[in-house]
XYZ file of C-alpha atoms in Angstrom:
711
model
C 0.000 0.000 0.000
C 2.884 2.395 0.781
C 4.563 1.548 -2.508
C 1.369 2.227 -4.394
C 0.997 5.587 -2.608
C 4.580 6.572 -3.487
C 3.973 5.539 -7.086
C 0.840 7.658 -7.322
C 2.681 10.644 -5.840
C 5.582 10.264 -8.297
C 3.110 9.967 -11.148
C 1.450 13.236 -10.084
C 4.820 15.005 -9.780
C 5.818 13.915 -13.304
C 2.484 15.207 -14.566
C 3.185 18.549 -12.893
C 6.630 18.679 -14.538
C 5.095 18.170 -17.968
C 2.471 20.799 -17.176
C 5.198 23.242 -16.107
C 7.214 22.790 -19.320
C 4.086 23.121 -21.482
C 3.038 26.220 -19.565
C 6.425 27.886 -20.037
C 6.303 27.190 -23.794
C 2.808 28.558 -23.928
C 3.858 31.691 -22.050
C 6.645 32.296 -24.555
C 4.091 32.486 -27.357
C 1.676 34.328 -25.103
C 4.090 37.270 -24.789
C 3.895 37.994 -28.532
C 0.162 38.014 -28.973
C -0.883 39.262 -25.544
C -0.300 42.896 -26.463
C -2.451 42.657 -29.579
C -5.150 40.661 -27.793
C -5.293 43.138 -24.895
C -5.695 46.030 -27.333
C -8.598 44.306 -29.071
C -10.253 43.499 -25.759
C -9.772 47.072 -24.613
C -11.228 48.400 -27.847
C -14.289 46.205 -27.485
C -14.644 47.267 -23.872
C -14.277 50.941 -24.753
C -16.714 50.469 -27.611
C -19.348 49.050 -25.274
C -18.539 51.701 -22.697
C -18.849 54.519 -25.201
C -22.133 53.127 -26.511
C -23.523 53.149 -22.963
C -22.217 56.687 -22.393
C -23.885 57.915 -25.576
C -27.167 56.233 -24.600
C -26.989 57.684 -21.105
C -26.294 61.212 -22.335
C -29.150 60.872 -24.822
C -31.569 59.771 -22.069
C -30.302 62.526 -19.746
C -30.879 65.187 -22.425
C -34.378 63.868 -23.008
C -35.057 63.815 -19.278
C -33.622 67.306 -18.814
C -35.715 68.776 -21.621
C -38.845 66.965 -20.401
C -38.352 68.310 -16.883
C -37.860 71.833 -18.241
C -41.103 71.611 -20.194
C -42.948 70.237 -17.177
C -41.607 73.014 -14.945
C -42.545 75.683 -17.483
C -46.064 74.277 -17.792
C -46.366 74.332 -14.016
C -45.243 77.965 -14.097
C -47.910 78.701 -16.700
C -50.642 77.143 -14.557
C -49.537 79.024 -11.445
C -49.276 82.351 -13.280
C -51.873 81.941 -16.015
C -53.709 85.185 -15.208
C -50.575 87.350 -15.433
C -49.413 85.614 -18.640
C -52.785 86.103 -20.296
C -52.903 89.758 -19.242
C -49.381 90.293 -20.598
C -50.305 88.553 -23.866
C -53.529 90.543 -24.255
C -51.721 93.834 -23.502
C -49.384 93.235 -26.474
C -47.368 96.338 -27.334
C -48.994 98.152 -24.392
C -47.434 95.743 -21.868
C -45.171 97.466 -19.368
C -41.617 96.489 -18.621
C -42.464 96.218 -14.916
C -45.134 93.574 -15.573
C -42.733 91.652 -17.819
C -39.813 91.802 -15.338
C -42.104 90.641 -12.521
C -43.039 87.512 -14.444
C -39.459 86.947 -15.613
C -38.195 86.984 -12.021
C -40.816 84.434 -10.995
C -39.822 82.242 -13.925
C -36.144 82.446 -12.983
C -37.018 81.355 -9.455
C -38.801 78.253 -10.757
C -36.563 77.351 -13.695
C -32.739 77.508 -13.669
C -30.658 79.192 -16.387
C -33.541 81.233 -17.893
C -32.380 84.199 -19.992
C -35.687 85.684 -21.097
C -39.135 84.730 -22.314
C -41.533 85.994 -24.921
C -45.110 85.385 -26.028
C -45.593 84.415 -29.697
C -48.874 85.243 -31.400
C -50.418 83.037 -34.138
C -48.862 85.482 -36.621
C -45.410 84.352 -35.307
C -44.764 87.775 -33.790
C -43.392 88.374 -30.296
C -46.021 90.403 -28.457
C -43.438 91.859 -26.033
C -40.658 92.441 -28.581
C -40.667 96.123 -27.576
C -39.250 94.900 -24.248
C -37.131 91.872 -25.237
C -35.970 93.072 -28.648
C -36.351 91.217 -31.941
C -35.454 87.519 -32.357
C -32.234 86.289 -33.955
C -32.685 85.025 -37.521
C -32.233 81.366 -36.585
C -34.637 81.836 -33.651
C -37.225 82.996 -36.180
C -36.437 79.890 -38.228
C -37.093 77.713 -35.181
C -40.345 79.547 -34.416
C -41.496 79.065 -37.997
C -40.689 75.331 -37.859
C -42.634 74.990 -34.602
C -45.724 76.605 -36.118
C -45.493 74.371 -39.204
C -45.370 71.171 -37.143
C -47.546 72.475 -34.300
C -44.756 71.449 -31.905
C -41.040 72.025 -31.490
C -39.125 69.337 -33.398
C -35.793 70.902 -34.310
C -34.127 72.166 -31.127
C -30.595 73.612 -31.626
C -28.249 76.258 -30.191
C -28.352 79.935 -31.163
C -25.236 82.109 -31.105
C -24.978 85.834 -30.643
C -21.754 87.792 -30.604
C -20.891 86.875 -27.000
C -23.118 84.037 -25.878
C -25.133 80.965 -26.781
C -28.590 79.856 -25.798
C -31.322 77.396 -26.737
C -35.082 77.977 -26.953
C -38.109 76.004 -25.825
C -41.516 76.770 -27.348
C -44.521 75.486 -25.424
C -48.214 76.107 -26.215
C -49.525 79.061 -24.224
C -52.256 78.171 -21.748
C -55.764 79.172 -22.844
C -54.502 80.938 -25.981
C -54.979 78.757 -29.076
C -52.138 78.743 -31.629
C -49.971 80.909 -29.343
C -46.684 79.818 -27.798
C -44.599 80.658 -24.749
C -40.997 81.211 -25.897
C -38.256 80.683 -23.245
C -34.519 81.128 -23.889
C -31.995 79.266 -21.695
C -28.276 79.402 -21.074
C -26.448 76.263 -22.247
C -24.491 75.676 -19.022
C -26.593 72.658 -17.972
C -26.296 71.071 -21.442
C -22.547 71.449 -21.281
C -22.509 70.136 -17.698
C -24.259 66.946 -18.834
C -21.485 66.312 -21.371
C -18.815 66.805 -18.709
C -20.726 64.724 -16.166
C -20.900 61.590 -18.302
C -17.644 61.824 -20.244
C -15.051 59.345 -19.007
C -11.287 59.938 -18.884
C -9.613 59.868 -22.277
C -12.982 60.224 -24.047
C -13.957 63.210 -26.152
C -17.706 63.877 -26.159
C -19.303 66.238 -28.708
C -22.714 67.702 -29.448
C -22.787 68.095 -33.258
C -25.310 69.589 -35.673
C -26.852 66.818 -37.761
C -28.109 69.232 -40.421
C -24.744 71.021 -40.847
C -21.935 68.466 -41.213
C -18.955 69.275 -39.021
C -20.507 72.081 -36.922
C -19.696 71.591 -33.209
C -22.321 72.848 -30.765
C -20.659 71.770 -27.466
C -17.782 69.542 -26.324
C -16.394 68.373 -23.012
C -12.887 69.392 -24.146
C -13.747 73.129 -24.247
C -15.665 75.539 -22.034
C -18.855 77.264 -23.165
C -16.982 80.535 -23.725
C -14.538 78.759 -26.046
C -17.285 77.479 -28.336
C -19.310 80.684 -28.653
C -17.824 81.066 -32.093
C -18.764 78.321 -34.518
C -16.319 75.395 -34.436
C -16.159 73.085 -37.413
C -14.624 69.758 -38.407
C -13.864 68.161 -41.700
C -16.080 65.366 -42.979
C -13.284 62.810 -42.368
C -12.991 63.975 -38.741
C -16.710 63.497 -38.273
C -16.441 59.937 -39.672
C -13.647 59.155 -37.159
C -16.053 59.201 -34.216
C -16.591 55.812 -32.610
C -20.277 56.454 -31.936
C -22.791 59.013 -33.096
C -26.467 59.069 -32.168
C -29.203 61.614 -32.987
C -31.240 63.144 -30.156
C -34.955 63.013 -30.841
C -36.738 66.322 -31.642
C -33.432 68.212 -32.004
C -30.848 69.014 -34.667
C -28.128 67.350 -32.573
C -26.007 64.230 -32.690
C -24.097 62.977 -29.651
C -20.688 61.776 -30.819
C -17.784 60.231 -28.906
C -14.241 59.024 -29.591
C -11.033 58.098 -27.774
C -8.189 60.607 -27.620
C -5.357 59.741 -30.077
C -2.732 59.973 -27.346
C -4.654 57.469 -25.281
C -4.625 54.899 -28.107
C -0.810 54.927 -28.116
C -0.738 54.604 -24.348
C -2.973 51.525 -24.580
C -0.499 49.781 -26.889
C 2.467 50.573 -24.655
C 0.676 49.582 -21.448
C -0.640 46.346 -22.944
C 2.825 45.153 -23.923
C 4.308 46.010 -20.518
C 1.372 44.357 -18.763
C 1.768 41.182 -20.827
C 5.463 40.909 -19.969
C 4.830 41.464 -16.272
C 1.974 38.967 -16.273
C 4.089 36.359 -18.021
C 6.920 36.781 -15.527
C 4.596 36.560 -12.539
C 2.749 33.578 -13.966
C 6.009 31.700 -14.550
C 7.156 32.410 -11.000
C 3.831 31.290 -9.605
C 3.999 28.023 -11.555
C 7.446 27.289 -10.144
C 6.302 28.021 -6.601
C 3.195 25.911 -7.035
C 5.259 23.007 -8.318
C 7.461 23.096 -5.221
C 4.420 23.284 -2.951
C 2.676 20.418 -4.737
C 5.809 18.271 -4.670
C 6.088 18.664 -0.888
C 2.453 18.510 0.193
C 0.470 16.259 -2.148
C -0.111 13.623 0.508
C -1.025 16.219 3.148
C -3.564 17.816 0.813
C -5.177 14.473 0.042
C -5.419 13.598 3.736
C -6.822 17.045 4.545
C -9.440 16.677 1.827
C -10.451 13.255 3.114
C -10.616 14.601 6.663
C -12.823 17.559 5.681
C -15.105 15.309 3.659
C -15.488 12.928 6.597
C -16.167 15.805 8.992
C -18.909 17.126 6.749
C -20.405 13.768 5.874
C -19.851 11.496 8.872
C -20.681 11.850 12.551
C -17.496 11.679 14.647
C -19.064 9.645 17.476
C -21.068 6.996 15.647
C -19.569 6.938 12.138
C -23.025 7.400 10.594
C -23.904 10.091 8.050
C -24.417 13.617 9.382
C -27.962 14.959 9.322
C -27.638 16.948 6.094
C -25.787 14.185 4.231
C -28.456 11.688 5.308
C -31.321 13.987 4.334
C -29.642 14.727 0.999
C -29.275 11.000 0.308
C -32.891 10.379 1.252
C -34.098 13.285 -0.922
C -32.164 11.923 -3.875
C -34.036 8.661 -3.437
C -37.314 10.571 -3.245
C -36.529 12.216 -6.586
C -35.837 8.755 -8.048
C -39.270 7.667 -6.753
C -37.716 4.799 -4.835
C -38.802 5.883 -1.335
C -42.061 3.951 -1.736
C -39.993 0.760 -1.708
C -38.064 1.695 1.455
C -38.645 1.559 5.193
C -37.033 3.828 7.769
C -36.054 2.918 11.352
C -34.881 5.445 13.980
C -32.862 4.667 17.097
C -33.302 7.349 19.805
C -31.464 7.999 23.092
C -33.237 10.304 25.577
C -31.287 13.570 26.174
C -28.983 13.143 29.192
C -29.784 16.698 30.319
C -33.395 15.645 30.954
C -32.662 12.777 33.351
C -30.118 14.388 35.686
C -27.120 12.153 34.922
C -23.684 12.838 36.387
C -20.629 13.557 34.228
C -19.505 9.963 34.219
C -23.014 8.806 33.252
C -23.126 11.341 30.416
C -19.934 9.829 29.074
C -21.562 6.412 29.418
C -24.569 7.557 27.375
C -22.270 8.558 24.478
C -20.521 5.216 24.871
C -23.821 3.319 24.719
C -24.964 5.299 21.680
C -21.734 4.498 19.880
C -21.847 0.828 20.884
C -25.478 0.448 19.828
C -24.841 2.176 16.496
C -21.819 -0.029 15.832
C -23.913 -3.065 16.728
C -26.611 -1.990 14.244
C -24.042 -1.360 11.500
C -22.472 -4.750 12.088
C -25.860 -6.431 12.200
C -27.287 -4.756 9.084
C -24.223 -4.329 6.875
C -23.477 -1.944 3.997
C -26.857 -2.281 2.318
C -28.386 0.011 4.963
C -27.971 3.796 5.132
C -27.332 5.270 8.602
C -27.635 8.933 9.617
C -27.343 10.776 12.939
C -30.021 13.379 12.352
C -29.869 14.853 15.893
C -27.970 14.330 19.136
C -30.447 11.603 20.034
C -31.629 9.995 16.801
C -29.987 7.526 14.419
C -32.120 7.000 11.280
C -31.811 3.943 9.017
C -33.433 3.013 5.724
C -33.088 0.177 3.222
C -35.234 -1.861 0.859
C -34.326 -4.929 2.947
C -35.858 -3.484 6.168
C -39.051 -5.485 6.777
C -41.094 -6.663 9.767
C -39.012 -9.787 10.252
C -35.763 -7.816 10.139
C -37.115 -5.268 12.636
C -37.921 -8.045 15.125
C -34.426 -9.475 14.657
C -32.856 -6.061 15.317
C -34.953 -5.502 18.435
C -34.024 -8.893 19.849
C -30.321 -8.215 19.251
C -30.570 -4.815 20.970
C -32.573 -6.295 23.842
C -29.895 -8.898 24.332
C -27.164 -6.272 24.165
C -28.878 -4.107 26.793
C -29.736 -6.943 29.169
C -26.335 -7.216 30.815
C -26.082 -6.347 34.500
C -23.875 -3.275 33.863
C -26.536 -1.748 31.619
C -29.653 -2.203 33.744
C -30.502 1.501 33.489
C -31.105 1.133 29.759
C -34.521 0.265 28.351
C -35.777 -0.021 24.776
C -39.098 -0.162 23.013
C -40.138 -0.222 19.362
C -42.729 2.074 17.837
C -44.057 1.535 14.305
C -44.388 4.861 12.493
C -46.681 5.687 9.560
C -44.519 8.347 7.871
C -46.154 7.836 4.486
C -49.546 6.335 3.871
C -48.196 4.563 0.812
C -45.597 2.653 2.847
C -47.199 -0.687 3.582
C -45.060 -1.668 6.581
C -44.560 1.823 8.030
C -41.416 3.285 9.555
C -39.941 1.782 12.718
C -38.506 3.765 15.615
C -36.430 2.201 18.409
C -36.147 4.272 21.617
C -33.470 3.609 24.262
C -34.149 5.428 27.541
C -31.222 6.442 29.772
C -31.764 7.101 33.475
C -34.894 5.005 33.897
C -35.723 1.328 34.537
C -37.076 -0.882 31.815
C -40.772 -0.335 31.205
C -42.142 -3.599 32.591
C -45.564 -2.992 31.071
C -44.145 -2.740 27.560
C -42.637 -5.801 25.966
C -39.613 -5.557 23.735
C -40.730 -5.159 20.172
C -44.191 -3.817 21.028
C -45.466 -1.547 18.225
C -47.669 1.550 18.310
C -48.831 3.596 15.294
C -47.689 7.231 15.553
C -46.250 9.839 13.208
C -42.536 10.674 13.244
C -42.960 14.454 12.877
C -39.257 15.089 13.528
C -38.073 13.053 10.538
C -40.893 14.298 8.320
C -40.294 17.950 9.191
C -36.616 17.606 8.277
C -37.507 16.113 4.917
C -40.249 18.658 4.256
C -37.973 21.550 5.229
C -35.207 20.326 2.933
C -37.629 19.911 0.024
C -39.230 23.313 0.607
C -35.785 24.989 0.726
C -34.829 23.318 -2.547
C -38.088 24.523 -4.132
C -37.536 28.053 -2.785
C -33.963 28.292 -4.116
C -35.079 27.049 -7.524
C -37.889 29.630 -7.588
C -35.459 32.461 -6.771
C -32.836 31.312 -9.273
C -35.235 30.677 -12.168
C -37.698 33.471 -11.280
C -40.565 30.973 -11.541
C -42.435 32.025 -8.431
C -45.952 33.403 -8.953
C -47.196 36.898 -8.182
C -50.739 37.392 -6.888
C -52.433 40.705 -6.197
C -55.229 41.864 -3.889
C -56.943 45.205 -4.448
C -56.955 47.895 -1.766
C -60.045 50.068 -2.201
C -60.407 53.687 -1.141
C -63.377 54.415 1.123
C -63.057 58.192 1.328
C -62.282 59.420 -2.190
C -61.987 58.491 -5.853
C -58.538 57.113 -6.754
C -56.903 57.694 -10.131
C -54.599 54.655 -9.938
C -55.589 51.083 -9.148
C -54.010 50.282 -5.761
C -53.220 46.719 -4.698
C -50.830 44.627 -2.589
C -48.431 42.226 -4.319
C -48.373 38.695 -2.880
C -45.917 35.892 -3.705
C -46.634 32.170 -4.070
C -44.558 29.106 -4.967
C -45.725 26.370 -7.297
C -44.940 22.669 -6.849
C -46.483 20.880 -9.793
C -50.175 21.803 -9.674
C -49.992 22.787 -5.986
C -49.880 26.495 -5.064
C -47.859 27.016 -1.868
C -48.909 29.832 0.473
C -46.245 32.240 1.823
C -46.597 31.090 5.439
C -45.022 27.796 4.356
C -41.826 29.269 2.867
C -41.365 32.867 4.088
C -40.277 31.784 7.638
C -37.841 29.304 6.044
C -36.462 32.053 3.791
C -35.979 34.231 6.898
C -34.194 31.459 8.803
C -31.843 30.515 5.962
C -31.026 34.107 4.932
C -32.582 33.792 1.444
C -35.334 36.310 2.187
C -33.242 39.199 0.773
C -32.851 37.453 -2.596
C -36.573 36.582 -2.609
C -37.638 40.162 -1.811
C -35.366 41.522 -4.551
C -36.779 39.030 -7.058
C -40.332 40.083 -6.132
C -39.424 43.785 -6.529
C -37.889 43.203 -9.955
C -40.776 41.073 -11.220
C -43.361 43.538 -9.859
C -41.701 46.510 -11.598
C -41.495 44.499 -14.818
C -45.222 43.745 -14.699
C -46.000 47.386 -13.854
C -44.076 48.486 -16.936
C -46.155 46.127 -19.114
C -49.491 47.266 -17.685
C -51.316 49.854 -19.761
C -53.309 51.402 -16.908
C -51.813 53.391 -14.032
C -51.364 51.132 -11.013
C -49.979 51.577 -7.512
C -48.331 48.519 -5.938
C -47.625 47.731 -2.287
C -44.656 45.357 -1.799
C -43.754 43.676 1.496
C -40.125 43.884 2.682
C -38.544 41.909 5.522
C -36.329 43.362 8.239
C -33.211 41.724 6.761
C -33.983 43.180 3.355
C -34.437 46.806 4.422
C -31.071 46.735 6.225
C -29.232 45.117 3.298
C -26.708 47.645 1.873
C -27.290 46.516 -1.718
C -31.047 47.219 -1.626
C -30.859 50.948 -2.456
C -28.903 50.634 -5.725
C -30.998 47.587 -6.644
C -34.300 49.470 -6.285
C -32.908 52.486 -8.158
C -31.655 50.324 -11.030
C -35.014 48.501 -11.270
C -36.933 51.788 -11.316
C -34.699 53.060 -14.126
C -34.739 49.767 -16.031
C -38.517 49.410 -16.108
C -39.297 53.164 -16.099
C -41.519 52.847 -13.031
C -42.414 56.024 -11.167
C -41.465 55.813 -7.455
C -44.729 57.599 -6.598
C -46.581 54.445 -7.680
C -44.725 52.188 -5.219
C -45.466 51.574 -1.532
C -43.213 49.372 0.599
C -44.808 47.639 3.571
C -42.792 46.766 6.694
C -43.863 45.514 10.090
C -42.999 47.433 13.231
C -40.904 44.461 14.415
C -38.782 44.646 11.266
C -38.429 48.421 11.656
C -37.202 48.352 15.263
C -34.833 45.371 15.035
C -32.238 47.648 13.452
C -33.957 51.008 13.822
C -31.111 53.227 12.596
C -30.655 51.356 9.297
C -34.390 50.966 8.780
C -34.923 54.690 9.335
C -32.097 55.571 6.930
C -33.537 53.316 4.212
C -37.094 54.623 4.651
C -35.875 58.228 4.460
C -33.858 57.434 1.318
C -36.778 55.735 -0.436
C -39.207 58.463 0.676
C -36.925 61.142 -0.784
C -36.876 59.099 -3.980
C -40.680 59.338 -4.106
C -41.758 55.948 -2.727
C -44.319 55.600 0.044
C -44.183 53.427 3.176
C -46.846 51.610 5.133
C -46.376 50.290 8.679
C -47.958 46.834 8.537
C -49.682 45.015 11.452
C -50.040 48.336 13.276
C -51.278 47.965 16.853
C -50.123 44.365 17.190
C -46.893 45.186 19.029
C -46.076 47.314 22.035
C -43.738 49.765 20.341
C -45.972 51.007 17.509
C -46.774 54.423 18.978
C -43.279 55.149 20.284
C -41.652 54.629 16.879
C -44.431 56.058 14.743
C -43.334 59.660 15.139
C -39.704 58.813 14.272
C -40.315 57.023 10.960
C -41.352 58.840 7.747
C -44.385 56.594 7.212
C -47.256 57.484 4.827
C -49.803 54.814 5.752
C -50.795 52.639 8.718
C -52.150 49.144 8.075
C -54.290 48.224 11.056
C -53.606 44.634 12.091
C -56.273 42.161 10.952
C -56.876 40.926 14.505
C -58.745 44.207 15.158
C -60.784 43.982 11.919
C -62.006 40.368 11.605
C -64.572 40.685 14.404
C -65.036 44.461 14.242
C -68.813 44.179 13.912
C -69.112 42.211 17.187
C -66.327 43.683 19.309
C -66.988 47.166 20.724
C -63.437 47.504 22.070
C -61.975 46.885 18.636
C -64.302 49.513 17.158
C -63.019 52.038 19.697
C -59.434 51.012 19.026
C -59.809 51.339 15.240
C -61.402 54.773 15.615
C -58.557 55.870 17.940
C -55.863 54.644 15.547
C -57.590 56.317 12.582
C -57.867 59.665 14.366
C -54.227 59.410 15.450
C -53.119 58.667 11.881
C -55.125 61.549 10.417
C -53.786 63.972 13.023
C -50.278 62.950 11.975
C -51.087 63.392 8.276
C -51.184 59.628 7.557
C -53.659 57.352 5.775
C -55.201 54.238 7.341
C -55.633 50.834 5.682
C -57.802 48.146 7.294
C -56.900 44.613 6.222
C -58.789 41.289 6.588
C -62.250 42.806 6.031
C -64.479 39.840 5.191
C -68.052 41.185 4.941
C -69.977 44.390 4.297
C -70.924 45.084 7.936
C -67.240 45.591 8.700
C -66.848 47.925 5.704
C -69.764 50.050 6.958
C -68.091 50.412 10.370
C -64.783 51.329 8.709
C -66.520 54.053 6.694
C -68.086 55.385 9.890
C -64.641 55.421 11.528
C -63.313 57.368 8.478
C -60.738 54.705 7.604
C -59.177 55.590 4.238
C -58.683 52.175 2.602
C -60.016 48.636 3.018
C -58.469 45.330 1.984
C -59.979 41.874 2.277
C -62.194 39.218 0.724
C -65.240 41.493 0.845
C -63.485 43.739 -1.709
C -61.307 41.359 -3.682
C -59.936 37.860 -3.277
C -56.249 37.507 -4.250
C -55.789 36.397 -7.833
C -52.825 35.552 -9.999
C -51.304 38.551 -11.750
C -51.530 38.109 -15.489
C -54.160 35.377 -15.505
């Protein structure tokens, strides 16, 4: 055996020598092509990076212009009377009236230069105050009137400055427009904000080839005069993309100096990498040559520690359960029987230290006796400190009696009089004809004289079954998270006090096992215990936002978050990325948390709620009134809604105290500027009482039973 081990080690060392020589030859060739390969990889990376930058700048310009238009329209609504008076006054309008409105506009909208009111005849009604338009401004005004909207936004240059114009229909004046001129500082800032090092980002005219509007390489003052490029320079850009409703292209390219630096750095990096890799191979060879045997022994030791119980030599709990689950998947469990051998916990019978040691000794001896008696065709597992489980297709009634007799004989010696055993037949699965057998050995008590050895009672081994069920449920949960094949349900939340524009409902999650729909109370606690609740909550958020983006009507969704999830540092960027990806408005999202989750890590929970609230999301405190700390933390958390716990609602029509409590909570919420949601309302009498108590929203079977989203 020693010779064979030495031979195997020598064989491995020779293999490592061949690998070392081949690696060194490979590295010699690698040095020549590494530089070229790195350049190509870098170019592809930069290409993808530049494409994303161009797309981001495009979306930011669109967002910026949309926000400007929205702000201007808001200004029009707030100052419609003054604008209409100024428009109607025409050439009789005073400079004081104009300046007053201009100052208000500058307060609401950044970078405003001036505004004007354009009549249907394309004439500025306050031109006696603002002066006449530039020629290209007139061209833009004319284009806007032709298309009935502004479609060709571009920059306008005077002798010393640049600006761009927005033309928006004037409120309550048909065929008239509000003309607003802006400085270009924010447009230029967007270019600088998203340009990466060594990248040159340009805003080019797409109707005048080579005309540069803005660039991140020059300040606004430097591009007041028209800059131009040759047609070949324009073609040299890596990416160019038109911006909708403008005369602009966003274009980007790498600096020429940077391209040379890439080549130089790639070659140096390849040489350094080759040298390091060669040194590492030599070091690894020396380590492997000295420690191959130690590594093999360590691997075997770790495997045994993870798979085998140190005391009895049986499988550990998780290895045993995994083996049994594999058999379940192969549909062979119906052919198998399971027998458990249990030793009563020594802590429960008041044994001394020496007797505790004896109990371990007896457990080991009895397990060894079973292994010797049954042989390798049986699978053994220590699934707790007190239980040894066994299963095999050969385990039948006759074999059980034989085992019990052997154990009875083993425990009948004078030195082991404090041991007693009995057999209990278990019906773990109705399809198992012979049941599952459990052998119990009691330490610290005399033999039960009223119970004969081998006597059988029909009970259910809940311990073994719960382990199997838990393992199977965890496997189903992990598969649902990984493959995103869980099911979303929704239950409507109806307003009692006012008409709602958006459909408001709570998102509920279910698992599916074949045709069976699994309720959340069967897997949510398991997800909490195993730490997978964060991944599940994130998956639900992503899938909910995706469905919201595909829904034509305006909807408002309430999503439940666990305490572990709201304190997870990766949650904020995840929510933000999902909102951006699916273009979901934060104002249409409510997150629900329980008070217990909020106070377990109050500081982090408060920070997350404040962040999401500032983003535009709303928060509801779920199960309100159930705990003792609801009122003390209510004033410290930026909550928008209270969800009154269902225990106060289910019997509201028959419980006067609950009616008083609901009314008190509703008044408290309203005094604090919050809305109230009553859940678990099951019939109309409860709804009538909620309306009388001025509760804002109701949720329950009386309004809507949960149904699958999308079906």
